[in-house]
CSV table of C-alpha atoms in Angstrom, one decimal:
chain,number,residue,atom,x,y,z
A,1,MET,CA,-6.0,13.0,-11.0
A,2,HIS,CA,-4.3,9.6,-12.0
A,3,HIS,CA,-2.5,9.5,-15.3
A,4,LYS,CA,-2.4,5.4,-16.2
A,5,ILE,CA,1.0,5.3,-17.5
A,6,ASP,CA,2.1,2.7,-20.4
A,7,TRP,CA,3.5,-0.1,-19.4
A,8,ARG,CA,6.0,-0.8,-22.2
A,9,SER,CA,7.2,3.2,-22.1
A,10,GLU,CA,10.5,3.8,-20.4
A,11,TYR,CA,9.2,6.1,-18.2
A,12,TYR,CA,7.2,3.1,-16.6
A,13,THR,CA,10.5,1.2,-15.7
A,14,LYS,CA,12.1,4.5,-14.6
A,15,MET,CA,10.2,5.2,-11.9
A,16,PHE,CA,10.7,2.2,-9.7
A,17,GLU,CA,14.3,1.8,-9.9
A,18,ARG,CA,14.3,4.0,-6.5
A,19,TYR,CA,11.6,1.6,-4.9
A,20,ASP,CA,13.1,0.0,-1.5
A,21,ARG,CA,11.4,-2.9,-0.2
A,22,ALA,CA,8.5,-0.4,1.5
A,23,ASP,CA,7.5,1.0,-1.5
A,24,PHE,CA,6.6,-2.2,-3.5
A,25,ALA,CA,4.4,-3.7,-0.5
A,26,GLN,CA,2.2,0.0,-1.0
A,27,GLU,CA,2.1,-0.7,-4.7
A,28,PHE,CA,1.2,-4.6,-4.2
A,29,LEU,CA,-1.6,-3.6,-1.8
A,30,ARG,CA,-2.3,-0.7,-4.1
A,31,ARG,CA,-3.4,-3.1,-6.5
A,32,ASN,CA,-4.5,-5.5,-4.8
A,33,PRO,CA,-8.8,-6.0,-5.0
A,34,SER,CA,-8.9,-7.1,-1.7
A,35,TYR,CA,-7.2,-5.0,0.3
A,36,ARG,CA,-9.0,-2.6,-1.1
A,37,ARG,CA,-12.6,-3.8,-0.8
A,38,GLN,CA,-11.6,-4.1,2.8
A,39,TYR,CA,-9.9,-0.7,3.0
A,40,ASP,CA,-12.5,0.9,1.2
A,41,ALA,CA,-15.1,-0.5,3.7
A,42,ALA,CA,-12.9,0.4,7.0
A,43,LEU,CA,-13.2,4.1,5.8
A,44,GLY,CA,-14.1,5.6,8.5
A,45,LYS,CA,-14.5,3.1,11.6
A,46,PRO,CA,-11.1,3.3,13.5
A,47,ALA,CA,-11.4,-0.2,14.7
A,48,ALA,CA,-12.1,-1.5,10.9
A,49,LEU,CA,-9.3,0.4,9.8
A,50,GLY,CA,-6.9,-1.3,13.4
A,51,ALA,CA,-8.2,-4.6,12.1
A,52,VAL,CA,-7.7,-4.1,8.3
A,53,ALA,CA,-3.6,-3.1,9.0
A,54,ARG,CA,-3.6,-6.2,11.2
A,55,HIS,CA,-5.0,-7.8,8.4
A,56,TRP,CA,-2.3,-7.2,5.9
A,57,GLY,CA,0.6,-7.0,8.7
A,58,LEU,CA,0.8,-2.9,8.8
A,59,VAL,CA,0.7,-3.2,11.8
A,60,PHE,CA,4.7,-2.8,13.5
A,61,ARG,CA,5.5,-2.7,16.7
A,62,LEU,CA,7.8,0.5,17.9
A,63,ARG,CA,11.5,0.5,19.0
A,64,PRO,CA,12.2,1.7,22.7
A,65,ARG,CA,14.1,5.0,22.3
A,66,SER,CA,17.5,4.0,23.7
Protein backbone atom coordinates (compact mmCIF):
# COMPACT_ATOMS: atom_id res chain seq x y z
CA MET A 1 0.00 0.00 0.00
CA HIS A 2 1.32 3.44 -0.94
CA HIS A 3 1.18 6.19 1.63
CA LYS A 4 0.97 9.81 0.59
CA ILE A 5 3.71 11.89 2.09
CA ASP A 6 3.11 15.53 2.94
CA TRP A 7 5.15 17.52 0.39
CA ARG A 8 6.08 19.96 3.15
CA SER A 9 7.79 17.32 5.27
CA GLU A 10 11.57 17.07 5.49
CA TYR A 11 11.40 13.45 4.33
CA TYR A 12 9.66 14.44 1.10
CA THR A 13 12.61 16.50 -0.13
CA LYS A 14 15.16 13.99 1.13
CA MET A 15 13.63 11.18 -0.90
CA PHE A 16 14.56 13.03 -4.12
CA GLU A 17 18.19 13.78 -3.19
CA ARG A 18 19.51 10.65 -4.89
CA TYR A 19 17.29 10.80 -7.96
CA ASP A 20 18.95 10.89 -11.36
CA ARG A 21 17.35 11.98 -14.64
CA ALA A 22 15.69 8.62 -15.20
CA ASP A 23 14.14 8.71 -11.72
CA PHE A 24 12.69 12.18 -12.30
CA ALA A 25 11.41 11.13 -15.73
CA GLN A 26 9.67 8.14 -14.14
CA GLU A 27 8.11 10.40 -11.51
CA PHE A 28 6.86 12.74 -14.22
CA LEU A 29 5.23 9.90 -16.15
CA ARG A 30 3.80 8.30 -13.03
CA ARG A 31 2.01 11.55 -12.20
CA ASN A 32 0.98 12.44 -15.77
CA PRO A 33 -2.76 11.74 -16.25
CA SER A 34 -2.46 11.36 -20.02
CA TYR A 35 0.34 8.79 -19.75
CA ARG A 36 -1.55 6.88 -17.05
CA ARG A 37 -4.72 6.71 -19.16
CA GLN A 38 -2.81 5.49 -22.21
CA TYR A 39 -0.84 2.95 -20.19
CA ASP A 40 -3.95 1.61 -18.42
CA ALA A 41 -5.77 1.25 -21.75
CA ALA A 42 -2.80 -0.64 -23.25
CA LEU A 43 -2.24 -3.12 -20.40
CA GLY A 44 -2.36 -6.70 -21.62
CA LYS A 45 -1.95 -5.64 -25.26
CA PRO A 46 1.73 -5.93 -26.27
CA ALA A 47 1.36 -3.95 -29.52
CA ALA A 48 -0.51 -1.16 -27.72
CA LEU A 49 2.09 -1.07 -24.94
CA GLY A 50 4.79 -0.73 -27.59
CA ALA A 51 2.93 2.18 -29.15
CA VAL A 52 2.58 3.90 -25.78
CA ALA A 53 6.29 3.37 -25.09
CA ARG A 54 7.25 4.86 -28.45
CA HIS A 55 4.88 7.80 -28.00
CA TRP A 56 6.44 8.71 -24.65
CA GLY A 57 10.04 8.14 -25.76
CA LEU A 58 10.56 4.97 -23.75
CA VAL A 59 12.15 2.90 -26.51
CA PHE A 60 15.94 2.91 -26.67
CA ARG A 61 18.39 1.24 -29.01
CA LEU A 62 20.82 -1.12 -27.39
CA ARG A 63 24.47 -0.28 -27.76
CA PRO A 64 26.41 -2.94 -29.64
CA ARG A 65 28.75 -4.99 -27.53
CA SER A 66 32.38 -4.19 -28.21
